[in-house]
mmCIF file of N, CA and C in Angstrom:
data_model
loop_
_atom_site.group_PDB
_atom_site.id
_atom_site.type_symbol
_atom_site.label_atom_id
_atom_site.label_comp_id
_atom_site.label_asym_id
_atom_site.label_seq_id
_atom_site.Cartn_x
_atom_site.Cartn_y
_atom_site.Cartn_z
ATOM 1 N N GLU P 15 161.186 15.400 53.861
ATOM 2 C CA GLU P 15 162.225 15.882 54.621
ATOM 3 C C GLU P 15 162.373 17.269 54.320
ATOM 4 N N VAL P 16 162.471 18.117 55.320
ATOM 5 C CA VAL P 16 162.763 19.513 55.104
ATOM 6 C C VAL P 16 164.297 19.746 54.828
ATOM 7 N N GLN P 17 164.450 20.525 53.709
ATOM 8 C CA GLN P 17 165.768 20.798 53.372
ATOM 9 C C GLN P 17 165.985 22.362 53.125
ATOM 10 N N LEU P 18 166.882 22.982 53.705
ATOM 11 C CA LEU P 18 167.248 24.314 53.439
ATOM 12 C C LEU P 18 168.771 24.522 53.043
ATOM 13 N N VAL P 19 168.862 24.995 51.886
ATOM 14 C CA VAL P 19 170.132 25.050 51.232
ATOM 15 C C VAL P 19 170.458 26.616 50.906
ATOM 16 N N GLU P 20 171.424 26.890 51.672
ATOM 17 C CA GLU P 20 172.054 28.347 51.503
ATOM 18 C C GLU P 20 173.085 28.512 50.479
ATOM 19 N N SER P 21 173.148 29.654 49.808
ATOM 20 C CA SER P 21 174.113 30.067 48.936
ATOM 21 C C SER P 21 174.343 31.591 48.896
ATOM 22 N N GLY P 22 175.505 31.906 48.168
ATOM 23 C CA GLY P 22 175.744 33.377 48.112
ATOM 24 C C GLY P 22 176.842 33.896 49.068
ATOM 25 N N GLY P 23 177.257 33.178 49.917
ATOM 26 C CA GLY P 23 178.296 33.691 50.779
ATOM 27 C C GLY P 23 179.551 34.039 50.155
ATOM 28 N N GLY P 24 180.501 34.626 50.784
ATOM 29 C CA GLY P 24 181.812 34.871 50.196
ATOM 30 C C GLY P 24 182.465 35.908 50.863
ATOM 31 N N LEU P 25 183.709 36.397 50.264
ATOM 32 C CA LEU P 25 184.487 37.477 50.741
ATOM 33 C C LEU P 25 184.126 38.736 50.035
ATOM 34 N N VAL P 26 184.037 39.707 50.837
ATOM 35 C CA VAL P 26 183.650 41.014 50.328
ATOM 36 C C VAL P 26 184.377 42.224 51.173
ATOM 37 N N GLN P 27 184.629 43.277 50.559
ATOM 38 C CA GLN P 27 185.368 44.346 51.304
ATOM 39 C C GLN P 27 184.122 45.244 52.014
ATOM 40 N N THR P 28 184.569 45.807 53.084
ATOM 41 C CA THR P 28 183.689 46.751 53.793
ATOM 42 C C THR P 28 183.022 47.774 52.822
ATOM 43 N N GLY P 29 181.672 47.904 52.907
ATOM 44 C CA GLY P 29 180.939 48.787 52.017
ATOM 45 C C GLY P 29 180.461 47.961 50.932
ATOM 46 N N GLY P 30 180.801 46.791 50.694
ATOM 47 C CA GLY P 30 180.311 45.977 49.475
ATOM 48 C C GLY P 30 178.964 45.334 49.798
ATOM 49 N N SER P 31 178.548 44.563 48.824
ATOM 50 C CA SER P 31 177.231 43.926 48.928
ATOM 51 C C SER P 31 177.401 42.361 48.574
ATOM 52 N N LEU P 32 176.356 41.661 49.179
ATOM 53 C CA LEU P 32 176.266 40.209 48.836
ATOM 54 C C LEU P 32 174.770 39.894 48.896
ATOM 55 N N ARG P 33 174.432 38.864 48.220
ATOM 56 C CA ARG P 33 172.898 38.295 48.253
ATOM 57 C C ARG P 33 173.088 36.963 48.526
ATOM 58 N N LEU P 34 172.398 36.666 49.736
ATOM 59 C CA LEU P 34 172.256 35.241 50.081
ATOM 60 C C LEU P 34 170.974 34.652 49.608
ATOM 61 N N SER P 35 170.900 33.418 49.309
ATOM 62 C CA SER P 35 169.762 32.707 48.864
ATOM 63 C C SER P 35 169.542 31.506 49.647
ATOM 64 N N CYS P 36 168.199 31.122 49.954
ATOM 65 C CA CYS P 36 167.868 29.964 50.649
ATOM 66 C C CYS P 36 166.770 29.266 49.997
ATOM 67 N N ALA P 37 167.177 28.074 49.384
ATOM 68 C CA ALA P 37 166.250 27.245 48.701
ATOM 69 C C ALA P 37 165.621 26.142 49.700
ATOM 70 N N ALA P 38 164.317 26.370 49.877
ATOM 71 C CA ALA P 38 163.728 25.597 50.937
ATOM 72 C C ALA P 38 162.630 24.570 50.235
ATOM 73 N N SER P 39 162.677 23.383 50.740
ATOM 74 C CA SER P 39 161.891 22.263 50.110
ATOM 75 C C SER P 39 161.549 21.243 51.194
ATOM 76 N N GLY P 40 160.499 20.438 50.880
ATOM 77 C CA GLY P 40 160.098 19.369 51.730
ATOM 78 C C GLY P 40 159.235 19.514 52.751
ATOM 79 N N PHE P 41 158.436 20.809 52.742
ATOM 80 C CA PHE P 41 157.456 21.043 53.747
ATOM 81 C C PHE P 41 156.294 21.723 53.007
ATOM 82 N N THR P 42 155.184 21.645 53.648
ATOM 83 C CA THR P 42 153.895 22.382 53.224
ATOM 84 C C THR P 42 153.266 23.135 54.403
ATOM 85 N N PHE P 43 154.184 23.639 55.215
ATOM 86 C CA PHE P 43 153.450 24.431 56.373
ATOM 87 C C PHE P 43 152.710 25.675 55.908
ATOM 88 N N ASP P 44 151.570 25.811 56.324
ATOM 89 C CA ASP P 44 150.732 27.099 56.127
ATOM 90 C C ASP P 44 151.225 28.015 57.170
ATOM 91 N N GLY P 45 151.683 29.378 56.665
ATOM 92 C CA GLY P 45 151.952 30.371 57.556
ATOM 93 C C GLY P 45 153.286 30.253 58.199
ATOM 94 N N TYR P 46 154.239 29.619 57.580
ATOM 95 C CA TYR P 46 155.557 29.428 58.315
ATOM 96 C C TYR P 46 156.343 30.693 58.106
ATOM 97 N N VAL P 47 157.345 30.677 59.049
ATOM 98 C CA VAL P 47 158.376 31.705 59.153
ATOM 99 C C VAL P 47 159.716 31.209 58.748
ATOM 100 N N ILE P 48 160.252 31.970 57.870
ATOM 101 C CA ILE P 48 161.634 31.663 57.370
ATOM 102 C C ILE P 48 162.558 32.771 57.448
ATOM 103 N N GLY P 49 163.822 32.593 57.902
ATOM 104 C CA GLY P 49 164.614 33.665 58.233
ATOM 105 C C GLY P 49 166.153 33.362 58.174
ATOM 106 N N TRP P 50 166.877 34.293 58.382
ATOM 107 C CA TRP P 50 168.282 34.330 58.393
ATOM 108 C C TRP P 50 168.917 34.630 59.814
ATOM 109 N N PHE P 51 169.665 33.750 60.278
ATOM 110 C CA PHE P 51 170.397 33.788 61.636
ATOM 111 C C PHE P 51 171.919 34.014 61.131
ATOM 112 N N ARG P 52 172.709 34.238 62.148
ATOM 113 C CA ARG P 52 174.154 34.362 61.850
ATOM 114 C C ARG P 52 174.879 34.153 63.190
ATOM 115 N N GLN P 53 176.088 33.607 62.978
ATOM 116 C CA GLN P 53 176.887 33.174 64.134
ATOM 117 C C GLN P 53 178.225 33.580 63.843
ATOM 118 N N ALA P 54 178.838 34.458 64.621
ATOM 119 C CA ALA P 54 180.237 34.856 64.351
ATOM 120 C C ALA P 54 181.074 33.969 65.449
ATOM 121 N N PRO P 55 182.396 33.809 65.303
ATOM 122 C CA PRO P 55 183.139 33.052 66.102
ATOM 123 C C PRO P 55 183.121 33.552 67.465
ATOM 124 N N GLY P 56 182.877 32.693 68.404
ATOM 125 C CA GLY P 56 182.799 32.937 69.852
ATOM 126 C C GLY P 56 181.568 33.678 70.368
ATOM 127 N N LYS P 57 180.568 33.872 69.321
ATOM 128 C CA LYS P 57 179.308 34.547 69.767
ATOM 129 C C LYS P 57 178.187 33.651 69.505
ATOM 130 N N GLU P 58 176.985 34.083 70.178
ATOM 131 C CA GLU P 58 175.813 33.343 70.095
ATOM 132 C C GLU P 58 175.050 33.548 68.739
ATOM 133 N N ARG P 59 174.393 32.482 68.377
ATOM 134 C CA ARG P 59 173.638 32.752 67.070
ATOM 135 C C ARG P 59 172.501 33.680 67.195
ATOM 136 N N GLU P 60 172.393 34.701 66.349
ATOM 137 C CA GLU P 60 171.391 35.717 66.484
ATOM 138 C C GLU P 60 170.588 35.800 65.174
ATOM 139 N N GLY P 61 169.316 36.189 65.446
ATOM 140 C CA GLY P 61 168.395 36.404 64.408
ATOM 141 C C GLY P 61 168.624 37.691 63.546
ATOM 142 N N VAL P 62 168.864 37.600 62.322
ATOM 143 C CA VAL P 62 169.116 38.757 61.488
ATOM 144 C C VAL P 62 167.856 39.338 60.880
ATOM 145 N N SER P 63 167.163 38.448 60.263
ATOM 146 C CA SER P 63 165.891 38.926 59.589
ATOM 147 C C SER P 63 165.020 37.753 59.326
ATOM 148 N N CYS P 64 163.696 37.938 59.563
ATOM 149 C CA CYS P 64 162.615 36.854 59.265
ATOM 150 C C CYS P 64 161.550 37.322 58.454
ATOM 151 N N PHE P 65 160.981 36.404 57.845
ATOM 152 C CA PHE P 65 159.822 36.790 56.933
ATOM 153 C C PHE P 65 158.719 35.698 57.186
ATOM 154 N N SER P 66 157.508 36.275 57.319
ATOM 155 C CA SER P 66 156.235 35.501 57.438
ATOM 156 C C SER P 66 155.633 35.230 55.994
ATOM 157 N N LYS P 67 155.508 33.934 55.691
ATOM 158 C CA LYS P 67 154.930 33.449 54.484
ATOM 159 C C LYS P 67 153.481 33.756 54.534
ATOM 160 N N ARG P 68 152.828 33.967 55.690
ATOM 161 C CA ARG P 68 151.409 34.085 55.786
ATOM 162 C C ARG P 68 151.039 35.365 55.386
ATOM 163 N N ASP P 69 151.708 36.586 55.820
ATOM 164 C CA ASP P 69 151.314 37.916 55.665
ATOM 165 C C ASP P 69 152.413 38.713 55.143
ATOM 166 N N SER P 70 153.649 38.192 54.867
ATOM 167 C CA SER P 70 154.713 38.802 54.302
ATOM 168 C C SER P 70 155.290 39.928 55.112
ATOM 169 N N THR P 71 154.939 39.893 56.536
ATOM 170 C CA THR P 71 155.713 40.812 57.419
ATOM 171 C C THR P 71 157.120 40.332 57.652
ATOM 172 N N THR P 72 157.894 41.348 58.149
ATOM 173 C CA THR P 72 159.284 40.970 58.236
ATOM 174 C C THR P 72 159.803 41.587 59.611
ATOM 175 N N TYR P 73 160.920 41.118 60.033
ATOM 176 C CA TYR P 73 161.707 41.626 61.153
ATOM 177 C C TYR P 73 163.153 41.679 60.714
ATOM 178 N N TYR P 74 163.794 42.791 61.392
ATOM 179 C CA TYR P 74 165.198 42.926 61.162
ATOM 180 C C TYR P 74 165.806 43.221 62.493
ATOM 181 N N THR P 75 166.960 42.684 62.863
ATOM 182 C CA THR P 75 167.648 43.110 63.943
ATOM 183 C C THR P 75 168.119 44.553 63.788
ATOM 184 N N ASP P 76 168.264 45.267 64.787
ATOM 185 C CA ASP P 76 168.618 46.779 64.732
ATOM 186 C C ASP P 76 169.844 46.947 63.872
ATOM 187 N N SER P 77 170.896 46.186 64.095
ATOM 188 C CA SER P 77 172.254 46.433 63.422
ATOM 189 C C SER P 77 172.185 46.405 61.990
ATOM 190 N N VAL P 78 171.148 45.741 61.314
ATOM 191 C CA VAL P 78 171.067 45.600 59.940
ATOM 192 C C VAL P 78 170.001 46.341 59.200
ATOM 193 N N LYS P 79 169.129 47.097 59.996
ATOM 194 C CA LYS P 79 168.067 47.942 59.477
ATOM 195 C C LYS P 79 168.615 48.953 58.535
ATOM 196 N N GLY P 80 167.984 49.102 57.354
ATOM 197 C CA GLY P 80 168.402 50.049 56.308
ATOM 198 C C GLY P 80 169.676 49.536 55.423
ATOM 199 N N ARG P 81 170.121 48.361 55.826
ATOM 200 C CA ARG P 81 171.306 47.764 54.977
ATOM 201 C C ARG P 81 170.907 46.553 54.448
ATOM 202 N N PHE P 82 170.107 45.707 55.108
ATOM 203 C CA PHE P 82 169.689 44.321 54.629
ATOM 204 C C PHE P 82 168.256 44.388 54.271
ATOM 205 N N THR P 83 167.952 43.531 53.340
ATOM 206 C CA THR P 83 166.531 43.456 52.778
ATOM 207 C C THR P 83 166.353 41.850 52.558
ATOM 208 N N ILE P 84 165.086 41.374 53.182
ATOM 209 C CA ILE P 84 164.740 40.016 52.993
ATOM 210 C C ILE P 84 163.693 39.965 51.995
ATOM 211 N N SER P 85 163.647 38.957 51.097
ATOM 212 C CA SER P 85 162.550 38.942 50.124
ATOM 213 C C SER P 85 162.176 37.634 49.669
ATOM 214 N N ASN P 86 161.078 37.381 49.224
ATOM 215 C CA ASN P 86 160.709 35.964 48.839
ATOM 216 C C ASN P 86 160.690 35.974 47.227
ATOM 217 N N ASP P 87 161.608 35.273 46.624
ATOM 218 C CA ASP P 87 161.563 35.255 45.197
ATOM 219 C C ASP P 87 160.729 33.939 44.777
ATOM 220 N N ASN P 88 159.529 34.277 44.374
ATOM 221 C CA ASN P 88 158.668 33.347 43.886
ATOM 222 C C ASN P 88 158.964 32.503 42.718
ATOM 223 N N ALA P 89 159.664 33.173 41.777
ATOM 224 C CA ALA P 89 160.113 32.534 40.619
ATOM 225 C C ALA P 89 161.180 31.493 40.828
ATOM 226 N N LYS P 90 162.024 31.789 41.863
ATOM 227 C CA LYS P 90 163.113 30.783 42.082
ATOM 228 C C LYS P 90 162.748 30.072 43.259
ATOM 229 N N ASP P 91 161.748 30.453 43.980
ATOM 230 C CA ASP P 91 161.230 29.771 45.242
ATOM 231 C C ASP P 91 162.441 29.783 46.411
ATOM 232 N N THR P 92 162.908 30.913 46.505
ATOM 233 C CA THR P 92 163.873 31.150 47.479
ATOM 234 C C THR P 92 163.632 32.200 48.407
ATOM 235 N N ILE P 93 164.205 32.306 49.498
ATOM 236 C CA ILE P 93 164.302 33.584 50.425
ATOM 237 C C ILE P 93 165.553 34.066 50.346
ATOM 238 N N ASP P 94 165.540 35.321 49.910
ATOM 239 C CA ASP P 94 166.901 36.051 49.738
ATOM 240 C C ASP P 94 167.155 37.091 50.789
ATOM 241 N N LEU P 95 168.532 37.340 50.915
ATOM 242 C CA LEU P 95 168.815 38.353 51.919
ATOM 243 C C LEU P 95 169.732 39.170 51.089
ATOM 244 N N GLN P 96 169.434 40.420 50.779
ATOM 245 C CA GLN P 96 170.291 41.361 50.063
ATOM 246 C C GLN P 96 170.965 42.191 51.217
ATOM 247 N N MET P 97 172.340 42.111 51.244
ATOM 248 C CA MET P 97 172.981 42.739 52.247
ATOM 249 C C MET P 97 173.919 43.793 51.580
ATOM 250 N N ASN P 98 173.740 45.063 51.913
ATOM 251 C CA ASN P 98 174.373 46.194 51.387
ATOM 252 C C ASN P 98 175.285 46.871 52.613
ATOM 253 N N ASN P 99 176.211 47.679 51.984
ATOM 254 C CA ASN P 99 176.986 48.430 52.974
ATOM 255 C C ASN P 99 177.480 47.598 54.124
ATOM 256 N N LEU P 100 178.080 46.340 53.855
ATOM 257 C CA LEU P 100 178.586 45.416 54.791
ATOM 258 C C LEU P 100 179.693 45.989 55.558
ATOM 259 N N LYS P 101 179.593 45.516 56.816
ATOM 260 C CA LYS P 101 180.578 46.101 57.839
ATOM 261 C C LYS P 101 181.425 44.860 58.309
ATOM 262 N N LEU P 102 182.508 45.063 58.951
ATOM 263 C CA LEU P 102 183.342 44.028 59.588
ATOM 264 C C LEU P 102 182.503 43.234 60.479
ATOM 265 N N GLU P 103 181.630 43.791 61.209
ATOM 266 C CA GLU P 103 180.993 42.982 62.221
ATOM 267 C C GLU P 103 179.818 42.266 61.605
ATOM 268 N N ASP P 104 179.657 42.272 60.271
ATOM 269 C CA ASP P 104 178.732 41.339 59.730
ATOM 270 C C ASP P 104 179.341 40.073 59.358
ATOM 271 N N THR P 105 180.587 39.953 59.502
ATOM 272 C CA THR P 105 181.311 38.620 59.350
ATOM 273 C C THR P 105 180.659 37.525 60.209
ATOM 274 N N ALA P 106 180.318 36.447 59.500
ATOM 275 C CA ALA P 106 179.699 35.346 60.260
ATOM 276 C C ALA P 106 179.178 34.275 59.346
ATOM 277 N N THR P 107 178.886 33.034 59.882
ATOM 278 C CA THR P 107 178.178 32.134 59.172
ATOM 279 C C THR P 107 176.722 32.431 59.273
ATOM 280 N N TYR P 108 176.122 32.540 58.077
ATOM 281 C CA TYR P 108 174.666 32.846 57.982
ATOM 282 C C TYR P 108 173.848 31.508 57.693
ATOM 283 N N TYR P 109 172.906 31.345 58.485
ATOM 284 C CA TYR P 109 172.007 30.160 58.467
ATOM 285 C C TYR P 109 170.561 30.675 58.121
ATOM 286 N N CYS P 110 170.162 29.701 57.263
ATOM 287 C CA CYS P 110 168.592 29.797 56.884
ATOM 288 C C CYS P 110 167.879 28.818 57.896
ATOM 289 N N ALA P 111 166.692 29.438 58.369
ATOM 290 C CA ALA P 111 165.886 28.581 59.240
ATOM 291 C C ALA P 111 164.391 28.673 59.058
ATOM 292 N N VAL P 112 163.751 27.643 59.537
ATOM 293 C CA VAL P 112 162.164 27.806 59.284
ATOM 294 C C VAL P 112 161.558 27.320 60.592
ATOM 295 N N ALA P 113 160.528 27.985 60.802
ATOM 296 C CA ALA P 113 159.465 27.670 61.925
ATOM 297 C C ALA P 113 158.184 27.523 61.249
ATOM 298 N N PRO P 114 157.529 26.329 61.594
ATOM 299 C CA PRO P 114 156.280 25.926 60.957
ATOM 300 C C PRO P 114 155.206 27.010 61.050
ATOM 301 N N TYR P 115 155.178 27.798 62.167
ATOM 302 C CA TYR P 115 154.170 28.774 62.383
ATOM 303 C C TYR P 115 154.680 29.780 63.334
ATOM 304 N N GLY P 116 154.105 30.941 63.336
ATOM 305 C CA GLY P 116 154.569 32.067 64.205
ATOM 306 C C GLY P 116 154.659 33.323 63.493
ATOM 307 N N SER P 117 155.311 34.351 64.045
ATOM 308 C CA SER P 117 155.535 35.704 63.432
ATOM 309 C C SER P 117 156.965 35.947 63.246
ATOM 310 N N PRO P 118 157.262 36.978 62.403
ATOM 311 C CA PRO P 118 158.803 37.184 62.294
ATOM 312 C C PRO P 118 159.485 37.563 63.447
ATOM 313 N N ASP P 119 158.748 37.783 64.581
ATOM 314 C CA ASP P 119 159.378 38.152 65.761
ATOM 315 C C ASP P 119 160.146 36.935 66.372
ATOM 316 N N LEU P 120 159.947 35.887 65.947
ATOM 317 C CA LEU P 120 160.653 34.615 66.321
ATOM 318 C C LEU P 120 162.180 34.923 66.132
ATOM 319 N N CYS P 121 162.468 35.663 65.339
ATOM 320 C CA CYS P 121 163.953 36.027 65.101
ATOM 321 C C CYS P 121 164.554 36.745 66.354
ATOM 322 N N ARG P 122 163.655 37.527 66.981
ATOM 323 C CA ARG P 122 164.109 38.261 68.089
ATOM 324 C C ARG P 122 164.559 37.391 69.276
ATOM 325 N N ARG P 123 163.894 36.156 69.320
ATOM 326 C CA ARG P 123 163.987 35.275 70.414
ATOM 327 C C ARG P 123 165.358 34.407 70.267
ATOM 328 N N GLY P 124 166.048 34.522 69.260
ATOM 329 C CA GLY P 124 167.277 33.743 69.058
ATOM 330 C C GLY P 124 166.790 32.468 68.329
ATOM 331 N N PRO P 125 167.709 31.429 68.265
ATOM 332 C CA PRO P 125 167.530 30.267 67.423
ATOM 333 C C PRO P 125 166.520 29.264 68.024
ATOM 334 N N HIS P 126 166.225 29.370 69.205
ATOM 335 C CA HIS P 126 165.498 28.232 69.763
ATOM 336 C C HIS P 126 164.030 28.289 69.410
ATOM 337 N N GLY P 127 163.492 29.257 68.622
ATOM 338 C CA GLY P 127 162.091 29.277 68.102
ATOM 339 C C GLY P 127 162.041 28.616 66.746
ATOM 340 N N MET P 128 163.127 28.346 66.255
ATOM 341 C CA MET P 128 163.097 27.795 64.835
ATOM 342 C C MET P 128 163.300 26.246 64.849
ATOM 343 N N ALA P 129 162.669 25.622 64.021
ATOM 344 C CA ALA P 129 162.627 24.028 63.856
ATOM 345 C C ALA P 129 163.640 23.452 63.044
ATOM 346 N N TYR P 130 163.867 24.091 61.826
ATOM 347 C CA TYR P 130 164.787 23.473 60.876
ATOM 348 C C TYR P 130 165.714 24.425 60.390
ATOM 349 N N TRP P 131 166.892 23.943 60.087
ATOM 350 C CA TRP P 131 168.172 24.616 59.757
ATOM 351 C C TRP P 131 168.943 24.300 58.578
ATOM 352 N N GLY P 132 169.469 25.167 57.768
ATOM 353 C CA GLY P 132 170.459 24.809 56.744
ATOM 354 C C GLY P 132 171.805 24.735 57.438
ATOM 355 N N LYS P 133 172.709 24.359 56.470
ATOM 356 C CA LYS P 133 174.174 24.188 57.050
ATOM 357 C C LYS P 133 174.962 25.411 57.136
ATOM 358 N N GLY P 134 174.402 26.555 56.444
ATOM 359 C CA GLY P 134 175.120 27.682 56.630
ATOM 360 C C GLY P 134 175.973 28.212 55.377
ATOM 361 N N THR P 135 176.200 29.425 55.338
ATOM 362 C CA THR P 135 177.225 29.932 54.373
ATOM 363 C C THR P 135 177.926 31.112 54.863
ATOM 364 N N LEU P 136 179.278 30.998 54.621
ATOM 365 C CA LEU P 136 180.135 31.959 55.389
ATOM 366 C C LEU P 136 180.260 33.305 54.573
ATOM 367 N N VAL P 137 180.001 34.275 55.324
ATOM 368 C CA VAL P 137 180.274 35.709 54.791
ATOM 369 C C VAL P 137 181.445 36.279 55.721
ATOM 370 N N THR P 138 182.475 36.743 54.743
ATOM 371 C CA THR P 138 183.586 37.404 55.452
ATOM 372 C C THR P 138 183.674 38.807 54.867
ATOM 373 N N VAL P 139 183.651 39.764 55.791
ATOM 374 C CA VAL P 139 183.824 41.189 55.359
ATOM 375 C C VAL P 139 185.293 41.566 55.676
ATOM 376 N N SER P 140 186.108 42.048 54.702
ATOM 377 C CA SER P 140 187.380 42.493 55.085
ATOM 378 C C SER P 140 187.595 43.993 54.893
ATOM 379 N N SER P 141 188.586 44.570 55.505
ATOM 380 C CA SER P 141 188.782 46.023 55.293
ATOM 381 C C SER P 141 189.812 46.389 54.260
#
């Protein structure tokens, strides 16, 4: 059974930082894509950043480029999202998701390209 467990969300002031982690287990897909999506109240779920396990390529949505970094922590076996210089508009529930194959551009297509989802972790940025 595929399990994705997110952690690291919380309350932070604008300009602050948070690090999200996704512990993934229960699958042995070769070349899978794993990433972070977010959904703010009243808005559609959007792809934030995705990572290819096959070739370590990445995707970032424009609004987070230069502020967020996705990485694979092999020691902890997690996919982390380092979020710096947080803005009010980053407030959302952040979800970890996996697709068994593909490229990080799956993030660009929205949630429908991903097959498995975590339950999410809430990030609240306050002024």
